[in-house]
Amino acid sequence: MSKYRHSCLIRGDGGRAIRGILDRIGDKWTLLVVATLDGERMRFTELQQRIPGISQRMLTRTVRHLERDGLVSRTVFPEVPPRVEYELTARGRTLIEPAVKLAEWAVDNNPGIELSQTTYDSEHPKAEHPKA
């Protein structure tokens, strides 16, 4: 039995629930959008300008998924042209703390992981290595 009280929750449905959430928040852009909206309400164009490299299509897709999941709200103002603003919902704000902890873990552990990868690759030169 695992020493972690909640590990059974991970295995409970064969991992389906956690895989679904991790697929959503673990993509290339979701956490960047969430972090950018932390404490702010902003228009689409401003959001896109603050996230270097994200295309209009990917930002549209990402905010739609986040809105569908209840993590971001979209407010349309009846103006000409229409003004649309996005902000985190209460549920979306709960993602900030674990996301920051994961980011801190990644920064703290990345040098050691890269060293392990280099060591492994040199010891297994013919093995197929996943791309980083």
Coordinates of C-alpha atoms in Angstrom, one line a residue:
M1 CA 0.0 0.0 0.0
S2 CA 1.3 3.4 -0.9
K3 CA 2.3 5.8 1.8
Y4 CA 0.4 8.5 0.0
R5 CA -3.2 8.7 1.1
H6 CA -4.5 9.9 -2.2
S7 CA -2.6 7.5 -4.5
C8 CA -5.7 5.3 -4.7
L9 CA -7.5 8.3 -6.3
I10 CA -5.0 8.2 -9.1
R11 CA -5.5 4.5 -9.7
G12 CA -9.3 4.5 -8.8
D13 CA -10.7 4.7 -12.3
G14 CA -7.6 3.3 -14.0
G15 CA -6.2 6.8 -14.1
R16 CA -8.8 8.1 -16.6
A17 CA -9.8 11.2 -14.6
I18 CA -6.3 12.3 -13.9
R19 CA -5.1 11.6 -17.5
G20 CA -8.0 13.7 -18.8
I21 CA -7.1 16.7 -16.6
L22 CA -3.3 16.3 -17.2
D23 CA -3.9 16.1 -20.9
R24 CA -5.8 19.4 -20.7
I25 CA -3.5 21.4 -18.4
G26 CA -0.3 19.7 -19.5
D27 CA -0.5 20.9 -23.1
K28 CA 1.9 23.5 -24.4
W29 CA -0.3 26.6 -23.7
T30 CA -2.8 26.1 -21.0
L31 CA -0.7 26.8 -17.9
L32 CA 0.8 29.8 -19.7
V33 CA -2.7 31.2 -20.3
V34 CA -3.8 30.5 -16.8
A35 CA -0.6 32.1 -15.3
T36 CA -1.0 35.1 -17.6
L37 CA -4.6 35.6 -16.4
D38 CA -3.7 35.3 -12.7
G39 CA -5.1 38.3 -11.0
E40 CA -6.0 40.1 -14.2
R41 CA -8.9 40.4 -16.7
M42 CA -7.7 41.0 -20.2
R43 CA -8.7 41.2 -23.8
F44 CA -7.8 38.5 -26.3
T45 CA -5.2 40.7 -28.1
E46 CA -3.5 41.6 -24.8
L47 CA -3.4 38.0 -23.7
Q48 CA -1.9 37.0 -27.0
Q49 CA 0.8 39.7 -26.8
R50 CA 1.8 38.5 -23.3
I51 CA 2.3 34.9 -24.4
P52 CA 5.1 34.9 -26.9
G53 CA 4.8 32.4 -29.7
I54 CA 1.1 31.5 -29.3
S55 CA -0.9 31.8 -32.5
Q56 CA -4.4 33.3 -32.7
R57 CA -5.8 29.8 -33.5
M58 CA -4.1 28.2 -30.5
L59 CA -5.1 30.9 -28.1
T60 CA -8.7 30.7 -29.3
R61 CA -8.7 26.9 -28.9
T62 CA -7.0 27.1 -25.4
V63 CA -9.4 29.7 -24.0
R64 CA -12.4 27.8 -25.4
H65 CA -11.2 24.6 -23.6
L66 CA -10.6 26.6 -20.4
E67 CA -14.0 28.2 -20.6
R68 CA -15.7 24.8 -21.3
D69 CA -13.8 23.4 -18.2
G70 CA -15.0 26.3 -16.1
L71 CA -11.5 27.6 -15.5
V72 CA -11.9 30.8 -17.5
S73 CA -14.9 33.1 -18.0
R74 CA -15.5 35.1 -21.1
T75 CA -17.4 38.4 -20.9
V76 CA -18.7 40.1 -24.1
F77 CA -19.4 43.8 -23.8
P78 CA -22.1 45.2 -26.1
E79 CA -19.9 47.7 -27.9
V80 CA -19.0 48.3 -31.5
P81 CA -16.8 46.6 -32.1
P82 CA -17.6 44.0 -29.4
R83 CA -15.1 43.9 -26.6
V84 CA -14.4 40.5 -25.1
E85 CA -12.4 39.9 -21.9
Y86 CA -11.2 36.8 -20.2
E87 CA -10.5 36.1 -16.5
L88 CA -9.9 33.1 -14.3
T89 CA -12.9 31.7 -12.5
A90 CA -12.7 30.7 -8.8
R91 CA -11.9 27.2 -10.0
G92 CA -9.3 28.5 -12.4
R93 CA -7.6 30.4 -9.6
T94 CA -7.2 27.2 -7.6
L95 CA -4.9 25.9 -10.3
I96 CA -2.3 28.7 -9.7
E97 CA -0.7 27.2 -6.5
P98 CA -0.2 23.7 -7.8
A99 CA 1.0 25.0 -11.1
V100 CA 3.6 27.2 -9.4
K101 CA 4.7 24.3 -7.3
L102 CA 5.1 22.1 -10.4
A103 CA 7.0 24.9 -12.1
E104 CA 9.3 25.3 -9.1
W105 CA 9.9 21.6 -9.1
A106 CA 10.7 21.6 -12.8
V107 CA 13.2 24.5 -12.4
D108 CA 14.8 22.9 -9.3
N109 CA 15.1 19.5 -10.9
N110 CA 15.8 20.2 -14.5
P111 CA 19.6 20.3 -14.2
G112 CA 19.7 16.9 -12.6
I113 CA 17.2 15.5 -15.1
E114 CA 19.3 16.8 -18.0
L115 CA 22.5 15.3 -16.4
S116 CA 20.7 11.9 -16.0
Q117 CA 19.5 12.0 -19.6
T118 CA 23.0 12.8 -20.9
T119 CA 24.5 10.0 -18.8
Y120 CA 21.8 7.5 -19.9
D121 CA 22.2 8.5 -23.6
S122 CA 26.0 8.0 -23.4
E123 CA 25.6 4.6 -21.8
H124 CA 22.9 3.5 -24.2
P125 CA 24.0 5.0 -27.6
K126 CA 21.8 2.7 -29.7
A127 CA 18.6 3.2 -27.7
E128 CA 15.8 5.3 -29.1
H129 CA 15.5 8.4 -26.9
P130 CA 12.3 10.4 -26.6
K131 CA 12.6 14.0 -27.6
A132 CA 12.7 16.5 -24.7

